[in-house]
PDB file of C-alpha atoms in Angstrom:
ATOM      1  CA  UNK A 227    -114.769 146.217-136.211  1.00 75.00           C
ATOM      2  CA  UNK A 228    -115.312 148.870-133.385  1.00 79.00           C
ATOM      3  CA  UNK A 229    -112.771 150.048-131.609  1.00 90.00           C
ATOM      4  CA  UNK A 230    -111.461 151.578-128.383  1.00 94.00           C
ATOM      5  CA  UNK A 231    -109.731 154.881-128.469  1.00 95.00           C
ATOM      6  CA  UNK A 232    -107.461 156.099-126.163  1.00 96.00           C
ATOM      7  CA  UNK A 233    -105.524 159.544-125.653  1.00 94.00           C
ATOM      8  CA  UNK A 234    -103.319 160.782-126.138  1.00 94.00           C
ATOM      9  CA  UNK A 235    -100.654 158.086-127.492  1.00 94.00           C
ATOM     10  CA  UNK A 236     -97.646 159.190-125.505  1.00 96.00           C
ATOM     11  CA  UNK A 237     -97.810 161.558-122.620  1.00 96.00           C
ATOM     12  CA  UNK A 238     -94.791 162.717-120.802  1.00 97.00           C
ATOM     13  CA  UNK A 239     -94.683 164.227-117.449  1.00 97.00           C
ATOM     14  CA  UNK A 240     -92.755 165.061-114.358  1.00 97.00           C
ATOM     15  CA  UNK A 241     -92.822 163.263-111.236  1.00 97.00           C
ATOM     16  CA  UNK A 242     -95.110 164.249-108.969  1.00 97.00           C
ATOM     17  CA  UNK A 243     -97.764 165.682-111.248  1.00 97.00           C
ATOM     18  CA  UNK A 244    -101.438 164.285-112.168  1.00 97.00           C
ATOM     19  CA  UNK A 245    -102.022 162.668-115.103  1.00 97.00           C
ATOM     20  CA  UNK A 246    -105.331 161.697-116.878  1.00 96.00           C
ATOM     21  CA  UNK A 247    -105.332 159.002-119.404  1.00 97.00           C
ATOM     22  CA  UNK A 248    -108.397 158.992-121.270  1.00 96.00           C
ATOM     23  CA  UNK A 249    -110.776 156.376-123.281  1.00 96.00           C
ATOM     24  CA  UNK A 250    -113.466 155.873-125.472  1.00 96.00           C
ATOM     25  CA  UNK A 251    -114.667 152.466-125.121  1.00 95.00           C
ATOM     26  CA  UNK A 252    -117.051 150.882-127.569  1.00 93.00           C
ATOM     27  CA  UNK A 253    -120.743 152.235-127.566  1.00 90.00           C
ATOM     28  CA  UNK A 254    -122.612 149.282-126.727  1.00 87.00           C
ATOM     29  CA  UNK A 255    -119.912 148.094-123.898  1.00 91.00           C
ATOM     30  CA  UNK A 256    -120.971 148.071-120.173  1.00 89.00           C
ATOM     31  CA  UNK A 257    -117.689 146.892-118.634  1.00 91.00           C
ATOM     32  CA  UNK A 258    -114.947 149.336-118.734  1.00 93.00           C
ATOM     33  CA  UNK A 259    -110.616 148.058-117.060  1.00 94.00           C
ATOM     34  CA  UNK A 260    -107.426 149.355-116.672  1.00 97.00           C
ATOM     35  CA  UNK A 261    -103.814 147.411-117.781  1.00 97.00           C
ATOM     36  CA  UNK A 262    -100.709 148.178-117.619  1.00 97.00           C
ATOM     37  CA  UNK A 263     -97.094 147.295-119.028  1.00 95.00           C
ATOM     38  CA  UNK A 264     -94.112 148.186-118.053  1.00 95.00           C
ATOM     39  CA  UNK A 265     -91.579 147.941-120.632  1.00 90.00           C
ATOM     40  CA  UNK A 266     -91.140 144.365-121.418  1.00 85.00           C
ATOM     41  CA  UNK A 267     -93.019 142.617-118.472  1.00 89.00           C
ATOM     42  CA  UNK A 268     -96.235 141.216-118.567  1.00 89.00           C
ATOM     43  CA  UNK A 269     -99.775 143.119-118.849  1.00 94.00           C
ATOM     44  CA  UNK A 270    -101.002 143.994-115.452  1.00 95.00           C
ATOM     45  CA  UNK A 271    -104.580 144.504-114.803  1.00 94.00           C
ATOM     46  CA  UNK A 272    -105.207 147.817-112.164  1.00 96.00           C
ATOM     47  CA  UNK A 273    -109.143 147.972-112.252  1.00 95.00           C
ATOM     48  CA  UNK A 274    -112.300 146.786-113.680  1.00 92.00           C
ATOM     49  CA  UNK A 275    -115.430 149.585-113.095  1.00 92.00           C
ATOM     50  CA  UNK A 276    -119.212 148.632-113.888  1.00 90.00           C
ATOM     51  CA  UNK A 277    -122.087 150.573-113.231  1.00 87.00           C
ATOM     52  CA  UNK A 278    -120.435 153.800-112.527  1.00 88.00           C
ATOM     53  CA  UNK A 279    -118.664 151.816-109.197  1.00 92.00           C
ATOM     54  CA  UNK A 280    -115.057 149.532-109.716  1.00 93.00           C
ATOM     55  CA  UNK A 281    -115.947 145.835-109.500  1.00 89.00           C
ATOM     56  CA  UNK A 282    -112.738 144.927-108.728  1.00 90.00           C
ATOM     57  CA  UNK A 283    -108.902 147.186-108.147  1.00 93.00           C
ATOM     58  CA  UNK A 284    -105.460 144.826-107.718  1.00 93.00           C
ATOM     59  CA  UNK A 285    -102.711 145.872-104.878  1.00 93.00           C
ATOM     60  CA  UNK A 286    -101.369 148.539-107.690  1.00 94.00           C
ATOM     61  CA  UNK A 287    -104.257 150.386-107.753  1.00 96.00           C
ATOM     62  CA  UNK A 288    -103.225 152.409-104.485  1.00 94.00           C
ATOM     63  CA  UNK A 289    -105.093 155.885-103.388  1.00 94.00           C
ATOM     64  CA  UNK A 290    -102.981 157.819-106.249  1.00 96.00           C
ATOM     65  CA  UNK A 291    -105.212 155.976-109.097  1.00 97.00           C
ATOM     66  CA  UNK A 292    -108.804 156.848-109.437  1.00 97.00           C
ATOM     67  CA  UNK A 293    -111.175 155.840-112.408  1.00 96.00           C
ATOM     68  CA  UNK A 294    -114.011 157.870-113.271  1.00 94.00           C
ATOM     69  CA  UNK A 295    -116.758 157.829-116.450  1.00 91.00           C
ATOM     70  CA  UNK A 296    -117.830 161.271-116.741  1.00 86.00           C
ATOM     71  CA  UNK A 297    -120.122 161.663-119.155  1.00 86.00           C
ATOM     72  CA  UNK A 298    -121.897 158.482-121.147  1.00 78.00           C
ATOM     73  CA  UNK A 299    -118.586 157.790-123.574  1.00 87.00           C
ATOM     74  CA  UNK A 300    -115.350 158.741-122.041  1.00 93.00           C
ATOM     75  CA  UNK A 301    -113.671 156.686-119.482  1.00 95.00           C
ATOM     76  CA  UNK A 302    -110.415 158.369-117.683  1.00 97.00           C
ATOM     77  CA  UNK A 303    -107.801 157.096-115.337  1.00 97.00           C
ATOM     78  CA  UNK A 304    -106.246 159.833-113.136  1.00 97.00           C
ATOM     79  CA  UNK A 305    -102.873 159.108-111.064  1.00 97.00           C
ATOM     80  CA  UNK A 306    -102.364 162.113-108.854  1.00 95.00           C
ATOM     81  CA  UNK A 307     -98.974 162.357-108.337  1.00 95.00           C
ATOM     82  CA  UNK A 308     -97.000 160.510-110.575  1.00 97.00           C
ATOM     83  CA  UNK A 309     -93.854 158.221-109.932  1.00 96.00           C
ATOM     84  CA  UNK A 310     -91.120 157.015-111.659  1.00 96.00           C
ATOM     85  CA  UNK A 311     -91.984 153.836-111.379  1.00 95.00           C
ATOM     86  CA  UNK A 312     -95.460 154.578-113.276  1.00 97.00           C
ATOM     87  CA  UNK A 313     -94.115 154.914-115.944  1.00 97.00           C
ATOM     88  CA  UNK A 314     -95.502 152.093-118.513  1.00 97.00           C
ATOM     89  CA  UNK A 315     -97.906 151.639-121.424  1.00 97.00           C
ATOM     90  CA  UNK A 316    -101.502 151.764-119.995  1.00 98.00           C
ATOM     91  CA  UNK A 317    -104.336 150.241-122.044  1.00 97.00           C
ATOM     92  CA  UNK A 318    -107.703 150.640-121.674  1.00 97.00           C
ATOM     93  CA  UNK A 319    -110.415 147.766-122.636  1.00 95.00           C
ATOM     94  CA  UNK A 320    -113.423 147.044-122.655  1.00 93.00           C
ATOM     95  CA  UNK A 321    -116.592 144.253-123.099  1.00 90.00           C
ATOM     96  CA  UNK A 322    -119.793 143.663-123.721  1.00 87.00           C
ATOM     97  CA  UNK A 323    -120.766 141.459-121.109  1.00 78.00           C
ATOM     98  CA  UNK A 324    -119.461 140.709-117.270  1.00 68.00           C
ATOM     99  CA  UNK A 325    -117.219 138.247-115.835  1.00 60.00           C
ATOM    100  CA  UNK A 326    -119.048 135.386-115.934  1.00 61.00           C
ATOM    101  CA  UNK A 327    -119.663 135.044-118.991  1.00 64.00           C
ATOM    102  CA  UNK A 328    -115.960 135.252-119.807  1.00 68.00           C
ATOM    103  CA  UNK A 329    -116.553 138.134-122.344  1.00 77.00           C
ATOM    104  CA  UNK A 330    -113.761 139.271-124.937  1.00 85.00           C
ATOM    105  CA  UNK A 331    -111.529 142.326-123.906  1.00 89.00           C
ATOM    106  CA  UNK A 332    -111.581 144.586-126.878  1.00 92.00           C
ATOM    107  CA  UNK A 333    -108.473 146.894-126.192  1.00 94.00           C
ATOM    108  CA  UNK A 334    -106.813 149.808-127.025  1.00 94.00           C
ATOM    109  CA  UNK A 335    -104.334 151.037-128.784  1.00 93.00           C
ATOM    110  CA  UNK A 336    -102.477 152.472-125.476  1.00 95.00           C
ATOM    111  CA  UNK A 337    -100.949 155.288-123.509  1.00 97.00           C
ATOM    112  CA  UNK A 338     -97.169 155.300-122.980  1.00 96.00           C
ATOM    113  CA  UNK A 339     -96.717 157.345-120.147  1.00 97.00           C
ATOM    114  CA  UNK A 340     -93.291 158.578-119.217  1.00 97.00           C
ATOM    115  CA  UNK A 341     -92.303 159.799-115.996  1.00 97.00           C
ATOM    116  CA  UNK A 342     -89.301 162.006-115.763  1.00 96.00           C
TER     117      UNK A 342
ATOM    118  CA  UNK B 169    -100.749 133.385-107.354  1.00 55.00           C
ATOM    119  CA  UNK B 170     -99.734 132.891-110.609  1.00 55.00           C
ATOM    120  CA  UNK B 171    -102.338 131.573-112.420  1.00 90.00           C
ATOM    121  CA  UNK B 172    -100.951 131.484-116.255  1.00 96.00           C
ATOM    122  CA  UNK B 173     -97.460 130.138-116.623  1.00 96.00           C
ATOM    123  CA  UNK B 174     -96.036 130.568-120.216  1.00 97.00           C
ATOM    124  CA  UNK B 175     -92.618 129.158-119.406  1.00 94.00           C
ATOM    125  CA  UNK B 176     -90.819 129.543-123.041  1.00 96.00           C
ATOM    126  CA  UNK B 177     -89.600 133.854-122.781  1.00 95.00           C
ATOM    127  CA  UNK B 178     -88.516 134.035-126.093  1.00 97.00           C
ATOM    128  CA  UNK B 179     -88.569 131.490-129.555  1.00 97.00           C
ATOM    129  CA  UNK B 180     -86.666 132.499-132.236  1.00 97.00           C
ATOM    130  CA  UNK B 181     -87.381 130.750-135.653  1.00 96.00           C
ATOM    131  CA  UNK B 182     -86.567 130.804-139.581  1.00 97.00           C
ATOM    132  CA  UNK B 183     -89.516 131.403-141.679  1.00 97.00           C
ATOM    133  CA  UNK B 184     -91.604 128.515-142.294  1.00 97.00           C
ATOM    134  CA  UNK B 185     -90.652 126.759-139.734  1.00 97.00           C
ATOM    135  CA  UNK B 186     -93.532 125.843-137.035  1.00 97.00           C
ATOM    136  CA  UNK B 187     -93.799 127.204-133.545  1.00 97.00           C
ATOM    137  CA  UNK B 188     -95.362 126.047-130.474  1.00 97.00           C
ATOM    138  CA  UNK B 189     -96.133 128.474-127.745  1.00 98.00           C
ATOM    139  CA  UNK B 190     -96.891 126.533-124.232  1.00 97.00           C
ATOM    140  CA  UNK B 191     -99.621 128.022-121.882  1.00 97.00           C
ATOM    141  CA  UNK B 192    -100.186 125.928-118.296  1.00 97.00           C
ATOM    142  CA  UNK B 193    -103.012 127.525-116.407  1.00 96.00           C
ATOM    143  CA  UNK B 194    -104.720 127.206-112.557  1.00 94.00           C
ATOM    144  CA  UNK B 195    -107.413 126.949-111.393  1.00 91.00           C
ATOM    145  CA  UNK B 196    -109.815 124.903-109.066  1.00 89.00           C
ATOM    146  CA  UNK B 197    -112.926 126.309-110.731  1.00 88.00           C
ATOM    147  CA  UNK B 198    -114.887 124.180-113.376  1.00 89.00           C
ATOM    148  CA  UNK B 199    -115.910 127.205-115.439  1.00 88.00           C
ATOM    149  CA  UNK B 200    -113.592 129.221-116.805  1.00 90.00           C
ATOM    150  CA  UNK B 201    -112.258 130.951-120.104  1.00 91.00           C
ATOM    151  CA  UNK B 202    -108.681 130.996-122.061  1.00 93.00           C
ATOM    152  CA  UNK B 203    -107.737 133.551-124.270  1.00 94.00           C
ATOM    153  CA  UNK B 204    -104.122 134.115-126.710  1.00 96.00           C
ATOM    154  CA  UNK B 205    -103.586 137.871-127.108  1.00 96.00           C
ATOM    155  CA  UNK B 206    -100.954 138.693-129.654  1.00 96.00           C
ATOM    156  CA  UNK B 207     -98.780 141.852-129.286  1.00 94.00           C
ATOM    157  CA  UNK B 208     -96.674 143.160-132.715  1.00 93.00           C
ATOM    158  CA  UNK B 209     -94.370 145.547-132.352  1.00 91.00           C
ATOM    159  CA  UNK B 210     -96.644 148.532-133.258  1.00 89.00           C
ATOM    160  CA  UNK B 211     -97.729 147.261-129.144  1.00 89.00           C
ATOM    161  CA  UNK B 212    -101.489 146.819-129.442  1.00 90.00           C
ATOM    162  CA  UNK B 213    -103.224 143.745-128.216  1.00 93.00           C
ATOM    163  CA  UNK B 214    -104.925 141.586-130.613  1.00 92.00           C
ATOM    164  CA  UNK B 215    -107.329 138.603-129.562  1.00 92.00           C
ATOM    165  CA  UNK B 216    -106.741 135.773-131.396  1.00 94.00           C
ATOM    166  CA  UNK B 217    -109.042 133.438-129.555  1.00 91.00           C
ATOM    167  CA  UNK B 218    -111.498 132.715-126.740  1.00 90.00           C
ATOM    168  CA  UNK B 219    -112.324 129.422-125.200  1.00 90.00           C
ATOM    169  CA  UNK B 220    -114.385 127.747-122.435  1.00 88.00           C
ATOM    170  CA  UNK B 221    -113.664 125.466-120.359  1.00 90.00           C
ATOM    171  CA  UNK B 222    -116.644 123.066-121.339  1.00 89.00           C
ATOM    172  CA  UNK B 223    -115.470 122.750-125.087  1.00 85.00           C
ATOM    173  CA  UNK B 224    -111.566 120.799-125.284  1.00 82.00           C
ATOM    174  CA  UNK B 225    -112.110 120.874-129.107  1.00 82.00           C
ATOM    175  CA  UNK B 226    -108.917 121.868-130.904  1.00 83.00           C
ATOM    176  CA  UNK B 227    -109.169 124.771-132.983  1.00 85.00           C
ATOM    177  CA  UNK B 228    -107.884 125.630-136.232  1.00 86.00           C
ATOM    178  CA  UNK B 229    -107.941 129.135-137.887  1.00 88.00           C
ATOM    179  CA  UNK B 230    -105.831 129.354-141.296  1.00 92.00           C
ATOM    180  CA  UNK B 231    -101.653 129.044-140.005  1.00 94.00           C
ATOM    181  CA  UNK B 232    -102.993 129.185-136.372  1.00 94.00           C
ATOM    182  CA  UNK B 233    -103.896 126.144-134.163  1.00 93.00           C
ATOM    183  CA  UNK B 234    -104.901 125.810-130.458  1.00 94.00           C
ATOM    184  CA  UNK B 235    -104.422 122.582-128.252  1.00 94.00           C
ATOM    185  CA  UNK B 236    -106.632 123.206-125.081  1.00 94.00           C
ATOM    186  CA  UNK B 237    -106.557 119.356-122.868  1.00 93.00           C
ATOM    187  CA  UNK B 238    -107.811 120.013-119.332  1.00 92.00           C
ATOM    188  CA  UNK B 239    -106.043 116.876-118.199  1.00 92.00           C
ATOM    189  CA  UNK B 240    -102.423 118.699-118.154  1.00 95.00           C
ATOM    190  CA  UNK B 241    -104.235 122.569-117.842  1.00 95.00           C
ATOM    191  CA  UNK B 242    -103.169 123.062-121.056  1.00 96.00           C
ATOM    192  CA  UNK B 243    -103.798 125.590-123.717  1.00 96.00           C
ATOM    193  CA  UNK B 244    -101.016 125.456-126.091  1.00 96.00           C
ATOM    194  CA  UNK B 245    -100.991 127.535-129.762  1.00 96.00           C
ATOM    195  CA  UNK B 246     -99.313 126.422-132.781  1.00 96.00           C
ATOM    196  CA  UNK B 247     -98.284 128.656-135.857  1.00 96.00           C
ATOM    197  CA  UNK B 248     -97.768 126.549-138.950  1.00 96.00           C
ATOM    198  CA  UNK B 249     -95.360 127.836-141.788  1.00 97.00           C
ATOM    199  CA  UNK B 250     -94.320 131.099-139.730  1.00 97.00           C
ATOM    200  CA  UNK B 251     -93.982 134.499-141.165  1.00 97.00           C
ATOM    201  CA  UNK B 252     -91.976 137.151-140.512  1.00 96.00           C
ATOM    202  CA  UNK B 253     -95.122 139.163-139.839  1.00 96.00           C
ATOM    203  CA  UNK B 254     -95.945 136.320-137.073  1.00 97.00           C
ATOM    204  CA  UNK B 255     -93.234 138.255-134.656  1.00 97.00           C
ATOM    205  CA  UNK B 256     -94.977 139.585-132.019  1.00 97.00           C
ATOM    206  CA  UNK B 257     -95.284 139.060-128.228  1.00 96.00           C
ATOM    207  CA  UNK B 258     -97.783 136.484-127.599  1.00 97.00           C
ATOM    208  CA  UNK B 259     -99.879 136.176-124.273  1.00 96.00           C
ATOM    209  CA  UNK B 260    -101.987 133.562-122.605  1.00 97.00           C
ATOM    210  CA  UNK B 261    -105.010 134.786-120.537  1.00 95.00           C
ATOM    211  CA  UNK B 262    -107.108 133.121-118.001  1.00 93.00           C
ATOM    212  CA  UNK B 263    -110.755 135.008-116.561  1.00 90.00           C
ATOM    213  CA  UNK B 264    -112.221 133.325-113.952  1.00 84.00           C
ATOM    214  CA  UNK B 265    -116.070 133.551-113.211  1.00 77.00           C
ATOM    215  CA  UNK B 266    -114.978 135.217-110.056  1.00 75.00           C
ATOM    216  CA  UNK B 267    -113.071 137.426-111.006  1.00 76.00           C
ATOM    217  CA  UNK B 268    -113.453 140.405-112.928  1.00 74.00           C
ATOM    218  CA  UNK B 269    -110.527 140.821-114.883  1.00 83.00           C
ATOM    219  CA  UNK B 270    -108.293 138.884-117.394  1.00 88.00           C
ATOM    220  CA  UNK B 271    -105.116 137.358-115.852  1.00 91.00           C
ATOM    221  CA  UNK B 272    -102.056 137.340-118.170  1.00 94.00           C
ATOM    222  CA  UNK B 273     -98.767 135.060-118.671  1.00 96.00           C
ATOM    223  CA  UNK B 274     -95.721 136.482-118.732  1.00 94.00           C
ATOM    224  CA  UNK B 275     -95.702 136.337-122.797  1.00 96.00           C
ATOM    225  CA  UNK B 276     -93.455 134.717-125.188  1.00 97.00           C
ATOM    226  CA  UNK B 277     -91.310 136.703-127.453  1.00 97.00           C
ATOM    227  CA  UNK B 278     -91.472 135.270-131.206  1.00 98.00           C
ATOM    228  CA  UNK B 279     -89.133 136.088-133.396  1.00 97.00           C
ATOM    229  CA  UNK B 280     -89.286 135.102-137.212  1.00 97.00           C
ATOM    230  CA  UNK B 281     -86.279 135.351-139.209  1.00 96.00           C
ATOM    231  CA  UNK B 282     -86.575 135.360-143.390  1.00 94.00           C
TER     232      UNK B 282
END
């Protein structure tokens, strides 16, 4: 089955610097989101991007979070100044069709970002 | 608003025993999709299942079993004969047609003992 790929696996960093998480969805996919967990809580959803714009960001998603696709495969999250409080395991998904078709989330394996 | 409510935190069996995981979702709209995720240690998530809101068959898929009943906004998932390898995090999802992502439940911690 294809996958989604995301990089690196752990990533450790000091508060207050930027941070790219980065993601290879599958080929074929259009719609491209953002989750995250904090250690045992629930998975959070941050931002859902389509056609090069985000369809929809939740109250997380502040100015420090931006999502861009750079090129025709990758798709990154940057957080500009990280937090304590960022720190969580961030997945990436993706699907092949939109929301109203209620399309399955393929997801990836994860980033768990640590913020000292 | 919470919109998935998977009350049960954590269940805790003995191999071979069966487990019941509870899901209550809301929503006002008529369309809409359910989805179990299941998250093993290792910390991936893995779709176990999709379904719409128009079909309230009951599913069955080897030791795995899903209950939707709109009446009671219900999507409940049974594991029959547990394993050990059956411990894992388990979420319910809900995606609405207006929304554009996949809302989660809080997730219920299984834990199979041998």
């Amino acid at each position: 089955e294809p996958e989604v790929t995301q990089t690196p696996s752990h990533q450790v960093t000091q508060m207050g610097q930027e941070v790219i998480l980065r993601c290879v969805p599958i080929s074929n996919h259009l719609y491209f989101y953002w989750y995250r967990q904090i250690l045992g809580q629930k998975v959070e959803f941050l931002v859902s991007f389509y056609n090069n714009e985000i369809s929809e960001k939740s109250e997380i998603f502040d100015d420090q979070f931006s999502v861009e696709r750079p090129d025709g495969s990758n798709f990154t999250l940057k957080i500009r100044s990280t937090k304590l409080e960022d720190s969580a395991m961030y997945f990436c998904a993706s699907s092949a069709g939109g929301p109203y078709g209620g399309e399955k989330l393929f997801f990836g394996s994860g980033t768990q970002l640590s913020v000292l | 608003a919470q919109k998935v409510t998977q009350a049960q935190t954590e269940i805790s069996v003995v191999e071979k025993e069966d487990v019941t995981l509870d899901c209550v979702y809301e929503t006002r709209d008529t369309t809409y999709y359910l989805f179990w995720y299941k998250q093993p240690p290792s910390g991936e998530l893995v779709f176990l299942i999709r379904r719409n809101s128009f079909d309230e068959q009951n599913e069955i898929s080897g030791r795995y079993s899903w209950n939707f009943q709109k009446s009671t906004s219900s999507f409940n998932f049974t594991i029959t004969a547990s394993q050990v390898v059956d411990s894992a995090v388990y979420f319910c999802a809900l995606w609405l047609p207006n929304d554009y992502k996949l809302s989660f439940g809080a997730g219920t911690t299984v834990t199979v003992r041998a």
